[in-house]
Short mmCIF file of C-alpha atoms in Angstrom, two decimals:
data_model
loop_
_atom_site.label_atom_id
_atom_site.label_comp_id
_atom_site.label_asym_id
_atom_site.label_seq_id
_atom_site.Cartn_x
_atom_site.Cartn_y
_atom_site.Cartn_z
CA ALA O 1 73.38 -7.53 -109.82
CA ALA O 2 69.55 -7.57 -110.06
CA ALA O 3 69.86 -10.79 -108.66
CA GLY O 4 72.23 -9.99 -106.32
CA GLY O 5 70.10 -7.01 -105.40
CA GLY O 6 67.22 -8.93 -105.18
CA ARG O 7 68.74 -11.30 -103.20
CA SER O 8 70.14 -8.84 -100.83
CA GLY O 9 66.77 -7.28 -100.75
CA THR O 10 65.43 -11.00 -99.79
CA ALA O 11 68.25 -11.28 -97.49
CA ALA O 12 67.24 -7.49 -95.95
CA GLU O 13 63.83 -8.53 -95.96
CA TRP O 14 64.41 -11.95 -94.08
CA GLY O 15 66.98 -10.05 -91.65
CA GLY O 16 63.83 -7.91 -90.48
CA LEU O 17 61.56 -10.51 -90.54
CA GLU O 18 63.84 -12.48 -88.25
CA ASP O 19 64.17 -9.45 -86.27
CA ASN O 20 60.44 -8.91 -86.25
CA MET O 21 59.90 -12.60 -85.16
CA GLN O 22 62.83 -12.37 -82.61
CA GLY O 23 60.94 -9.32 -81.12
CA GLY O 24 57.58 -11.21 -81.55
CA GLY O 25 59.10 -14.09 -79.52
CA SER O 26 60.71 -11.73 -76.87
CA ALA O 27 56.88 -10.40 -76.64
CA VAL O 28 55.57 -13.75 -76.32
CA ILE O 29 57.96 -14.35 -74.00
CA ASP O 30 57.42 -11.50 -71.93
CA MET O 31 53.73 -12.22 -71.85
CA GLU O 32 54.44 -15.61 -70.69
CA ASN O 33 56.57 -14.22 -67.98
CA MET O 34 53.61 -11.76 -67.09
CA ASP O 35 50.99 -14.56 -67.21
CA ASP O 36 53.49 -16.50 -64.89
CA THR O 37 53.76 -13.94 -62.73
CA SER O 38 50.09 -12.66 -62.34
CA GLY O 39 49.38 -16.56 -61.82
CA SER O 40 51.62 -16.51 -59.01
CA SER O 41 50.05 -13.54 -57.74
CA PHE O 42 46.45 -14.86 -58.10
CA GLU O 43 47.63 -18.00 -56.16
CA ASP O 44 49.42 -16.04 -53.40
CA MET O 45 45.69 -14.10 -52.73
CA GLY O 46 43.78 -17.43 -52.93
CA GLU O 47 46.39 -18.47 -50.38
CA MET O 48 46.25 -15.87 -48.02
CA HIS O 49 42.33 -15.95 -48.23
CA GLN O 50 42.51 -19.35 -47.49
CA ARG O 51 44.56 -18.69 -44.20
CA MET O 52 42.34 -15.90 -43.34
CA LYS O 53 39.36 -18.28 -43.30
CA GLU O 54 41.04 -20.93 -41.55
CA GLU O 55 42.08 -18.07 -38.78
CA GLU O 56 38.50 -17.01 -38.69
CA GLU O 57 37.35 -20.60 -38.31
CA GLU O 58 39.80 -21.04 -35.41
CA GLU O 59 38.72 -18.04 -33.59
CA GLU O 60 35.32 -18.99 -34.22
CA GLY O 61 35.90 -22.21 -32.93
CA GLU O 62 37.88 -20.97 -29.95
CA ALA O 63 35.25 -18.41 -29.03
CA GLY O 64 32.22 -21.23 -29.03
CA ALA O 65 34.59 -23.56 -26.85
CA ALA O 66 35.08 -20.39 -24.37
CA GLU O 67 31.46 -19.67 -24.23
CA GLU O 68 30.80 -23.72 -23.98
CA GLU O 69 33.30 -23.63 -21.13
CA ASP O 70 31.35 -20.71 -19.39
CA GLY O 71 28.04 -22.28 -19.80
CA GLU O 72 29.32 -25.49 -18.40
CA PHE O 73 30.99 -23.87 -15.56
CA LEU O 74 27.97 -21.90 -14.45
CA GLY O 75 25.33 -24.73 -15.58
CA MET O 76 22.12 -24.87 -13.09
CA LYS O 77 24.17 -23.03 -10.38
CA GLY O 78 24.48 -20.12 -12.39
CA LEU O 79 20.54 -20.12 -13.48
CA ARG O 80 19.69 -20.67 -9.76
CA GLY O 81 22.02 -17.70 -9.00
CA GLN O 82 20.33 -15.14 -11.11
CA LEU O 83 16.96 -16.43 -10.54
CA GLY O 84 17.70 -16.24 -6.81
CA ARG O 85 18.82 -12.57 -7.08
CA GLN O 86 15.70 -11.57 -9.22
CA VAL O 87 13.30 -13.13 -6.75
CA ALA O 88 15.43 -11.12 -4.10
CA ASP O 89 14.91 -8.23 -5.73
CA GLN O 90 11.41 -8.73 -6.31
CA GLY O 91 10.89 -9.73 -2.68
CA GLY O 92 13.14 -6.67 -1.63
CA LYS O 93 10.79 -4.33 -3.75
CA ARG O 94 7.30 -5.69 -2.50
CA GLN O 95 8.46 -5.34 1.19
CA ALA O 96 9.86 -1.90 0.45
CA SER O 97 6.26 -1.15 -1.02
CA LYS O 98 4.14 -2.64 1.61
CA ALA O 99 6.28 -0.85 4.77
CA PHE O 100 5.83 2.68 2.45
CA SER O 101 2.30 1.63 2.27
CA LEU O 102 1.89 0.60 6.07
CA TYR O 103 3.92 3.86 6.96
CA ALA O 104 1.43 5.95 4.69
CA ASN O 105 -1.61 4.20 6.22
CA ILE O 106 -0.28 5.08 10.04
CA ASP O 107 0.72 8.37 8.86
CA ILE O 108 -2.97 9.27 8.09
CA LEU O 109 -4.04 8.06 11.17
CA ARG O 110 -1.59 9.87 12.72
CA PRO O 111 -3.58 13.34 13.44
CA TYR O 112 -6.50 11.36 14.89
CA PHE O 113 -4.30 10.18 17.41
CA ASP O 114 -1.58 12.92 18.22
CA VAL O 115 -3.31 14.40 21.41
CA GLU O 116 -1.72 15.21 24.97
CA PRO O 117 -3.00 13.62 27.99
CA VAL O 118 -3.86 16.93 29.74
CA GLN O 119 -6.19 17.31 26.50
CA VAL O 120 -7.92 14.11 27.01
CA ARG O 121 -8.49 14.72 30.72
CA ALA O 122 -10.02 18.15 29.82
CA ARG O 123 -12.33 16.57 27.41
CA LEU O 124 -13.26 13.99 29.69
CA LEU O 125 -14.50 16.76 32.07
CA GLU O 126 -16.05 18.24 29.66
CA SER O 127 -18.13 15.19 28.45
CA MET O 128 -19.85 15.58 31.85
CA ILE O 129 -20.68 19.31 31.48
CA PRO O 130 -23.68 19.99 29.07
CA VAL O 131 -23.25 23.29 27.00
CA LYS O 132 -25.61 26.27 27.45
CA MET O 133 -25.03 28.07 24.10
CA ILE O 134 -26.93 26.36 21.23
CA ASN O 135 -27.32 29.31 18.78
CA PHE O 136 -23.85 28.23 17.16
CA PRO O 137 -21.85 25.19 16.68
CA GLN O 138 -20.18 23.73 19.13
CA LYS O 139 -16.57 22.48 18.75
CA ILE O 140 -16.14 18.70 18.27
CA ALA O 141 -12.54 17.05 19.06
CA GLY O 142 -11.59 15.23 15.87
CA GLU O 143 -9.60 12.62 17.69
CA LEU O 144 -10.00 9.00 18.54
CA TYR O 145 -7.44 8.30 21.25
CA GLY O 146 -9.59 9.05 23.90
CA PRO O 147 -12.85 7.31 22.59
CA LEU O 148 -10.89 4.18 21.99
CA MET O 149 -9.31 4.06 25.58
CA LEU O 150 -12.75 4.44 27.05
CA VAL O 151 -14.18 1.77 24.90
CA PHE O 152 -11.52 -0.40 26.48
CA THR O 153 -11.99 0.80 29.57
CA LEU O 154 -15.51 -0.20 29.31
CA VAL O 155 -14.71 -3.78 28.31
CA ALA O 156 -12.43 -4.29 31.10
CA ILE O 157 -15.24 -2.99 33.33
CA LEU O 158 -17.69 -5.53 31.71
CA LEU O 159 -15.02 -8.45 32.39
CA HIS O 160 -14.80 -7.25 36.01
CA GLY O 161 -18.45 -7.09 36.48
CA MET O 162 -18.43 -10.95 35.43
CA LYS O 163 -16.22 -11.85 37.73
CA THR O 164 -18.03 -9.97 40.83
CA SER O 165 -21.52 -11.13 40.08
CA ASP O 166 -23.06 -14.39 40.42
CA THR O 167 -22.35 -14.99 36.55
CA ILE O 168 -20.47 -18.59 35.82
CA ILE O 169 -17.66 -17.86 33.54
CA ARG O 170 -16.74 -20.65 31.15
CA GLU O 171 -14.30 -20.55 28.84
CA GLY O 172 -11.87 -18.18 29.76
CA THR O 173 -13.19 -14.72 30.46
CA LEU O 174 -15.50 -13.89 27.41
CA MET O 175 -13.26 -11.07 26.45
CA GLY O 176 -14.32 -11.49 22.86
CA THR O 177 -18.27 -10.79 23.62
CA ALA O 178 -17.21 -7.77 25.98
CA ILE O 179 -15.08 -6.16 22.72
CA GLY O 180 -17.83 -7.60 20.27
CA THR O 181 -20.69 -5.71 22.54
CA CYS O 182 -18.56 -2.13 22.96
CA PHE O 183 -17.26 -1.61 19.71
CA GLY O 184 -20.47 -3.01 18.06
CA TYR O 185 -22.52 -0.04 19.81
CA TRP O 186 -19.47 2.34 19.63
CA LEU O 187 -19.31 1.97 15.88
CA GLY O 188 -22.91 1.05 15.10
CA VAL O 189 -24.45 3.70 16.77
CA SER O 190 -21.90 6.40 15.39
CA SER O 191 -22.67 5.35 12.12
CA PHE O 192 -26.41 5.24 12.47
CA ILE O 193 -26.56 8.52 14.21
CA TYR O 194 -24.38 9.91 11.32
CA PHE O 195 -26.98 8.60 8.79
CA LEU O 196 -29.42 10.41 10.60
CA ALA O 197 -27.40 13.52 10.88
CA TYR O 198 -27.19 13.39 6.77
CA LEU O 199 -30.80 13.07 6.70
CA CYS O 200 -31.32 15.93 9.20
CA ASN O 201 -28.93 18.28 7.56
CA ALA O 202 -26.68 18.31 10.60
CA GLN O 203 -23.08 19.43 10.15
CA ILE O 204 -21.09 16.72 11.63
CA THR O 205 -18.52 14.19 10.04
CA MET O 206 -18.18 10.97 10.96
CA VAL O 207 -14.70 11.33 12.79
CA GLN O 208 -16.63 13.78 14.96
CA MET O 209 -19.61 11.40 15.77
CA LEU O 210 -17.01 8.81 16.88
CA SER O 211 -15.30 11.13 19.28
CA LEU O 212 -18.49 12.55 20.67
CA LEU O 213 -20.11 9.05 21.29
CA GLY O 214 -16.98 8.02 22.33
CA TYR O 215 -16.61 10.72 25.11
CA GLY O 216 -19.99 10.20 26.32
CA LEU O 217 -19.08 6.68 27.10
CA PHE O 218 -17.45 8.08 30.16
CA GLY O 219 -20.60 8.28 32.16
CA HIS O 220 -21.06 4.80 31.30
CA CYS O 221 -17.47 4.05 32.91
CA ILE O 222 -18.08 5.55 35.74
CA THR O 223 -21.66 4.16 36.59
CA LEU O 224 -20.80 0.46 35.86
CA PHE O 225 -17.81 0.37 38.04
CA VAL O 226 -19.41 1.61 41.01
CA THR O 227 -22.45 -0.36 40.64
CA TYR O 228 -20.70 -3.56 40.23
CA ASN O 229 -18.86 -3.33 43.42
CA ILE O 230 -21.88 -2.07 45.49
CA HIS O 231 -24.99 -4.03 44.70
CA PHE O 232 -27.78 -1.47 45.32
CA HIS O 233 -30.17 -0.64 42.43
CA SER O 234 -31.27 2.54 43.99
CA LEU O 235 -27.50 3.51 43.64
CA PHE O 236 -27.67 2.59 40.39
CA TYR O 237 -30.69 4.45 39.37
CA ILE O 238 -28.79 7.73 41.03
CA PHE O 239 -25.79 7.31 38.75
CA TRP O 240 -28.29 6.24 35.43
CA LEU O 241 -29.78 9.51 36.02
CA GLY O 242 -26.95 11.61 36.96
CA VAL O 243 -23.77 10.61 35.49
CA GLY O 244 -25.39 8.95 32.57
CA GLY O 245 -27.99 11.65 32.09
CA LEU O 246 -25.26 14.47 31.82
CA SER O 247 -23.05 12.79 29.24
CA THR O 248 -25.99 12.26 27.50
CA LEU O 249 -27.22 15.85 27.70
CA ARG O 250 -23.78 16.96 26.55
CA MET O 251 -24.20 15.25 23.41
CA VAL O 252 -27.56 16.37 22.71
CA ALA O 253 -26.58 19.85 23.13
CA VAL O 254 -23.91 19.55 20.70
CA LEU O 255 -26.08 17.94 18.02
CA VAL O 256 -28.70 20.47 18.66
CA SER O 257 -26.05 23.17 18.09
CA ARG O 258 -25.18 22.04 14.61
CA THR O 259 -28.94 20.67 13.52
CA VAL O 260 -31.42 23.53 11.99
CA GLY O 261 -35.09 22.64 12.41
CA HIS O 262 -37.06 21.54 15.69
CA THR O 263 -38.11 18.27 13.72
CA GLN O 264 -34.89 17.54 12.79
CA ARG O 265 -33.43 18.27 16.18
CA LEU O 266 -36.19 16.09 17.97
CA ILE O 267 -35.58 12.98 15.72
CA LEU O 268 -31.95 13.20 15.88
CA CYS O 269 -31.39 14.11 19.88
CA GLY O 270 -34.28 11.92 20.98
CA THR O 271 -32.88 8.65 19.12
CA LEU O 272 -29.42 9.34 20.14
CA ALA O 273 -30.68 10.06 24.08
CA ALA O 274 -32.90 6.49 23.64
CA LEU O 275 -29.96 4.33 22.47
CA HIS O 276 -27.53 5.81 24.98
CA MET O 277 -29.59 5.36 28.07
CA LEU O 278 -31.11 2.07 27.32
CA PHE O 279 -27.70 0.75 26.41
CA LEU O 280 -26.44 1.78 30.11
CA LEU O 281 -29.52 -0.08 31.15
CA TYR O 282 -28.48 -3.36 29.42
CA LEU O 283 -25.14 -3.43 30.35
CA HIS O 284 -26.18 -3.56 34.25
CA PHE O 285 -29.22 -5.74 34.08
CA ALA O 286 -29.42 -7.98 31.00
CA TYR O 287 -25.83 -8.18 29.72
CA HIS O 288 -24.61 -11.06 32.04
CA LYS O 289 -27.74 -12.94 31.77
CA VAL O 290 -27.81 -12.73 27.81
CA VAL O 291 -24.06 -14.22 27.75
CA GLU O 292 -24.86 -16.59 30.09
CA GLY O 293 -27.73 -17.77 27.88
CA ILE O 294 -25.90 -17.48 24.79
CA LEU O 295 -23.28 -20.22 26.58
CA ASP O 296 -26.09 -22.36 27.57
CA THR O 297 -27.46 -22.56 23.89
CA LEU O 298 -24.42 -22.89 22.28
CA GLU O 299 -22.67 -25.29 25.11
CA GLY O 300 -25.55 -26.82 27.09
CA PRO O 301 -26.93 -26.14 30.55
CA ASN O 302 -24.23 -25.41 33.14
CA MET O 303 -24.40 -28.77 35.20
CA PRO O 304 -22.53 -29.12 38.17
CA PRO O 305 -19.35 -31.60 38.22
CA PHE O 306 -19.98 -34.94 39.57
CA GLN O 307 -18.59 -35.35 43.13
CA ARG O 308 -18.24 -38.84 45.30
CA VAL O 309 -20.11 -38.79 48.51
CA ALA O 310 -18.63 -40.87 51.31
CA ARG O 311 -20.99 -44.19 51.99
CA ASP O 312 -21.69 -45.59 55.49
CA ILE O 313 -20.30 -49.40 55.72
CA PRO O 314 -23.34 -51.49 57.20
CA VAL O 315 -23.07 -53.12 60.34
CA VAL O 316 -23.09 -56.78 58.78
CA SER O 317 -20.57 -56.25 56.75
CA ASN O 318 -18.51 -54.77 59.42
CA ALA O 319 -19.23 -58.36 61.56
CA VAL O 320 -18.15 -60.48 58.48
CA LEU O 321 -14.99 -58.81 58.42
CA ASN O 322 -14.13 -59.32 62.35
CA THR O 323 -14.91 -63.00 62.11
CA THR O 324 -12.79 -63.48 59.15
CA ALA O 325 -10.02 -62.06 60.69
CA LYS O 326 -10.17 -63.95 63.70
CA ALA O 327 -10.28 -67.28 61.93
CA ILE O 328 -7.17 -66.24 59.87
CA ALA O 329 -5.52 -65.36 63.13
CA LEU O 330 -6.22 -68.73 64.65
CA THR O 331 -5.16 -70.33 61.52
CA LEU O 332 -1.73 -68.87 61.45
#
C-alpha cells in the first residue's frame, strides 16, 4: 500500500510534471508564435519603409528631371529674356528720372519766362525813360524773356550790318561770332556789375541785373538798325547820345536808387555807363573790322579769285593759219 501509495504519489507527481511540461511547451510554442508574429511585423515595417524611400527617390528624380527639362526649355533664351526685362526696367526708370529732372528744371525756369507780350512792350518803353525818384529803390522786373529776345535781335542786326557793309563774309554768315559777342557782353557785364554791386552793398540780385542790362540793349538795337541802313556818322552820334544815352540813364538811375553812399554810386554807375556806351561804339565802328581781322589771321588774307583774261591773237599767227588753210584746200 505504501509502495502503491508511493507509486500513486509518484504517478500523480509525474502527471503534474507532465502537465507542467505540457504547459511549458505550450508557453514555449506561444512565445515562438509571438516571436514569429513580431518578426513578420518588423519585416512588414521594413518593407513599408523601403517602399517609402523608393517612392521618395522616385519623386525626387521626377522633380529633378522636371527642373532639368524646364532649364533646358528656357536655356539661353530664358536668361536673355530675364536680362532684357531687367535692362528694359532699368532703362525705363532712367528715362523716367531724366524726364522728371528735365521737367523739374523747366519748372524752375518757368517763372522767369512767364510774361505777357503787353508787359514786355511796356517794359521796352520804360527802358527808354529814366526814373526821377531815386530816394527809394525802384522796381526791377525779374524776368528774362524780354532780355533774351533783345539779345537775339541784336545778333540779327549785327548779321544784317555785315551784309550791308563792305565786310567780305566767308564761311557762312558768322552767326557764331555774333552770338558769342552779344551773349558774352550780356552775361559777362551783368556778372561783373553784380560783383561790383555786391562790393558796394547795392540791393540787387543776379536775375534783376540780367533783366536790367538786357532791357538796356533796346537802345543799342534801335541805334544800330538805323545807322546800318543809313550810313552817316553824324546820325550815329545823335542816336548814340540820344537813344543809347536814355537807356543808359535808366539803368544808372535804377542802380542809384538801390545803392547807399556817394562813392559806391559813382563807382558802380560810372562803370556801367562807360561799358554800355563803349560797347555801342565798338559794335558800330570796330566789330566788323575785328571780325575780318580774325578771319585773316585764321584763314589768311582774302585774295581775289583767279580770273581768266582773253588774249589777242597776233597778226603773224593769223597769216600762218590762212596760208595753211589755203594749202589744204588746194590739195583737196
